[in-house]
XYZ file of C-alpha atoms in Angstrom:
229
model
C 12.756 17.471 4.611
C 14.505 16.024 1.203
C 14.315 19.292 -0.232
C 15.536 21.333 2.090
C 18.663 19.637 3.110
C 18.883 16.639 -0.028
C 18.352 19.364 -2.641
C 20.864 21.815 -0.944
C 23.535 19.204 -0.948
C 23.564 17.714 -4.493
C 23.071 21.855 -5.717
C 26.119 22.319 -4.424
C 27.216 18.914 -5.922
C 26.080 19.815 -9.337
C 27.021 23.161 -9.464
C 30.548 22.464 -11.766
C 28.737 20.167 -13.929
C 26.310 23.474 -14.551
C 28.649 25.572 -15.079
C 30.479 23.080 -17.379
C 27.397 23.289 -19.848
C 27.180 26.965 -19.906
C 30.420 26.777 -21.138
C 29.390 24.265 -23.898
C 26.881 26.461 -24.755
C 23.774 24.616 -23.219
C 20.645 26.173 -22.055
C 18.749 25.395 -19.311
C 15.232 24.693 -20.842
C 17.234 22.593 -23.030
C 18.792 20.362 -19.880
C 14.688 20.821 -18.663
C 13.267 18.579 -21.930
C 16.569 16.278 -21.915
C 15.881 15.397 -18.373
C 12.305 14.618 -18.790
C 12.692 12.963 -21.750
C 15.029 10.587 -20.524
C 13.108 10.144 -17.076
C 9.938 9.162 -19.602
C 11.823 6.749 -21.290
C 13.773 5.122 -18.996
C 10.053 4.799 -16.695
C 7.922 3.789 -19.996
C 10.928 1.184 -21.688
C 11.921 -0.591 -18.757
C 8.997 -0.419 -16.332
C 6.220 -1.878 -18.214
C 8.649 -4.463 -19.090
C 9.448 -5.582 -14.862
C 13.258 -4.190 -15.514
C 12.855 -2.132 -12.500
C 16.977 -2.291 -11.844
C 17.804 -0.899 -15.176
C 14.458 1.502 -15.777
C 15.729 3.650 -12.044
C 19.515 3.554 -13.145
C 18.191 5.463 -16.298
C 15.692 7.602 -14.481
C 17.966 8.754 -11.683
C 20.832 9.503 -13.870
C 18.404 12.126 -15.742
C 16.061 12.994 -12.641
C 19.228 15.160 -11.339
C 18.679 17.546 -14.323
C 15.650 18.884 -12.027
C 18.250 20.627 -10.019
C 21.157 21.172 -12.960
C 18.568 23.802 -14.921
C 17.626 25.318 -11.727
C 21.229 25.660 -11.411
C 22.378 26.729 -14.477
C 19.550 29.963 -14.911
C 20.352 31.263 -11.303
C 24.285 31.647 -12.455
C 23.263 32.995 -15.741
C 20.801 35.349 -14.066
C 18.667 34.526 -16.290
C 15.757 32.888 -13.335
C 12.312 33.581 -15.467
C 8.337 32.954 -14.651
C 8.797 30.677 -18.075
C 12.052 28.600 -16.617
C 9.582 27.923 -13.584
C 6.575 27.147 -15.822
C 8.340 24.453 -17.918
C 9.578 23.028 -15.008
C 6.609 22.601 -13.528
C 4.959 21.499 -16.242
C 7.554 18.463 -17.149
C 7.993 18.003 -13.551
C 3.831 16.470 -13.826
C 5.074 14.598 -16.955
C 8.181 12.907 -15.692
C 6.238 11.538 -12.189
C 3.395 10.606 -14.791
C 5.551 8.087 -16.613
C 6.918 6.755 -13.971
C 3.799 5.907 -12.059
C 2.607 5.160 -15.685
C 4.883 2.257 -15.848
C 4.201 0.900 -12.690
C 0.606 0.971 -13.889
C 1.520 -0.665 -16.894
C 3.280 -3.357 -15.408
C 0.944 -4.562 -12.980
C -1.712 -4.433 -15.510
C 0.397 -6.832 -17.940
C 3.187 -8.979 -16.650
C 2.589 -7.795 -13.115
C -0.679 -9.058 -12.958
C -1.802 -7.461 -10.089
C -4.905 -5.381 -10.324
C -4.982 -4.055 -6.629
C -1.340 -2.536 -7.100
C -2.270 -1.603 -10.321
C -4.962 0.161 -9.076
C -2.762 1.895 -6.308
C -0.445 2.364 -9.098
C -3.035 4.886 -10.297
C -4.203 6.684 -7.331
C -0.345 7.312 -6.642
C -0.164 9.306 -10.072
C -3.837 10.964 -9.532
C -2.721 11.950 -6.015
C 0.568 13.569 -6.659
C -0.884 15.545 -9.549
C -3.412 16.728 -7.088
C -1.263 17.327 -3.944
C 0.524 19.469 -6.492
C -2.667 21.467 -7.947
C -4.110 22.169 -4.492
C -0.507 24.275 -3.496
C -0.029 25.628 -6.975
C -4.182 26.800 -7.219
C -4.430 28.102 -3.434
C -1.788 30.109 -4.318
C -3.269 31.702 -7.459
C -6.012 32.859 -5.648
C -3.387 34.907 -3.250
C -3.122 32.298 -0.252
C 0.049 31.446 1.447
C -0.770 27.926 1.467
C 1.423 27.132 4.795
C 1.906 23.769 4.507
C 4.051 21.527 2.800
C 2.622 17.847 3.912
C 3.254 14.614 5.056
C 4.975 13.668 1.292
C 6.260 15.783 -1.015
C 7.418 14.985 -4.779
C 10.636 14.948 -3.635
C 9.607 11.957 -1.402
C 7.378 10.872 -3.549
C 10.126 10.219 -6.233
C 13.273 8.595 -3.777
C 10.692 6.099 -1.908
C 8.828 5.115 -5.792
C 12.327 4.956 -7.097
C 14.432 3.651 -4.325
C 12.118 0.911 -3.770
C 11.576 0.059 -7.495
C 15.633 0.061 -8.045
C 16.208 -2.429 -5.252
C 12.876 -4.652 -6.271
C 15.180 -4.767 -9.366
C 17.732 -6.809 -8.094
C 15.083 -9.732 -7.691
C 16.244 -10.634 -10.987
C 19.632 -10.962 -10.045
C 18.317 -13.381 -7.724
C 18.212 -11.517 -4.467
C 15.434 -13.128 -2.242
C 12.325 -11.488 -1.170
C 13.377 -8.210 -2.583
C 10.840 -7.715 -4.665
C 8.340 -7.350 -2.033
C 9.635 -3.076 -1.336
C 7.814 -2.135 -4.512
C 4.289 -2.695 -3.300
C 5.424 -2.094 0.005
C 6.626 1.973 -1.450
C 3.494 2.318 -3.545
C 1.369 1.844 -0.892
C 3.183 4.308 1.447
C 3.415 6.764 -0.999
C -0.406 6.032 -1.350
C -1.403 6.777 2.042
C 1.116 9.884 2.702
C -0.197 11.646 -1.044
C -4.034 11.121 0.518
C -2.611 12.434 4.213
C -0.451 15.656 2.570
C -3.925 16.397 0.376
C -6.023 16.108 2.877
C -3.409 18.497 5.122
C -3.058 21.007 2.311
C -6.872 21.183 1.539
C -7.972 21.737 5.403
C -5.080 24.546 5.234
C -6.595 25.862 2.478
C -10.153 26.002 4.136
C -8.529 27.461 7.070
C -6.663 30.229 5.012
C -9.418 31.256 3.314
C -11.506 31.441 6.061
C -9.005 33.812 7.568
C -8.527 36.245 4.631
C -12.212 36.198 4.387
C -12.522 37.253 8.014
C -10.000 39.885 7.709
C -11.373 40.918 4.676
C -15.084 41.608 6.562
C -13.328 43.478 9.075
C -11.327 45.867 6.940
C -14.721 46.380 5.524
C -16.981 47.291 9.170
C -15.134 50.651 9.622
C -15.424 51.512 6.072
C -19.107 51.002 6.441
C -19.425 52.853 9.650
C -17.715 55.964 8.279
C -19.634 56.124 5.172
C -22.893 55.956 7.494
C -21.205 59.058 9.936
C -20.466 60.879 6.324
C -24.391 60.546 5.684
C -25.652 61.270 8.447
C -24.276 64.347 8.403
């Protein structure tokens, strides 16, 4: 749902802003490692350290850079399999670190080894939810499904959550109660949206395989008429 109607709007949102650093002479690979190297900052600074408030002010203002390279190759025309590999690629690094320093703080000042531990399935589950599309695809299946949670949800509920947890320090009550609240959600939608992707991928592949067989019977049965005769 986020990204079909969330990443629509802000594309259109960002799309001066793109165009502003084409004229500066900016690539978009270059906007790709800015953006994740300010996402794995901001998430591995102020995270570890319980500055949830700050660390998401700093993550979201680079997160949008997902969309602004995007952006920026389709109006150069320059859209590439490598644009879409780097991506990827620093797409897995940026949710790392920020899972990475919600591990890190609940296993130091947190203190909390059972949201520390969730902490961990949370960045082993995305990673996976995201390997089981990406790999049923390589071996030529559609892969139907998109899930129960997404990275884009992934991301605003983590990082929603964590921002307003923040403001516990600024001594808003109770608030910091969301944050284990988000992780677990995201917790139990990443094992529901693997669980739907890997029994579509069963299901796919049992199909193809089926089709497959049946291309296959009159093949057969003409090469037996051929010999017989």
């Amino acid at each position: 749902m986020l990204n079909k109607y969330a990443r629509a709007f802000f594309t259109r949102v960002l799309t001066p802003f793109a165009a502003f650093l084409i004229r500066r002479g900016v690539s978009p690979d270059t906007v790709t490692l800015i953006g994740t190297a300010g996402v794995v900052a901001g998430a591995l600074v102020f995270y570890p350290m319980g500055e949830f408030f700050w660390g998401t002010v700093v993550i979201t203002l680079f997160v949008f850079s997902d969309l602004v390279d995007g952006n920026m190759a389709r109006q150069l025309g320059r859209s590439s399999r490598w644009g879409a590999f780097l991506d990827s690629t620093l797409d897995r690094v940026a949710d790392g670190a920020i899972f990475g320093g919600f591990i890190l703080w609940y296993a130091g000042g947190g203190d909390d080894l059972v949201l520390c531990a969730v902490s961990i399935f949370c960045l082993a589950s995305g990673q996976v939810v995201s390997y089981t599309k990406a790999r049923g695809e390589s071996i030529g299946l559609p892969v139907a499904v998109n899930g129960l949670v997404e990275r884009a949800e992934r991301l605003v509920i983590s990082l929603v959550a964590a921002g307003f947890a923040g403001l516990h320090k600024f001594g808003v009550p109770g608030i910091q109660y969301l944050l284990p609240v988000a992780l677990w959600i995201v917790a139990v939608g990443s094992l529901v949206t693997l669980i739907q992707r890997v029994v579509t991928v069963r299901r796919e592949s049992a199909e193809a395989e089926e089709a497959a067989a049946a291309q296959e019977k009159p093949q057969n049965a003409s090469q037996g008429s051929e010999a017989a005769k």
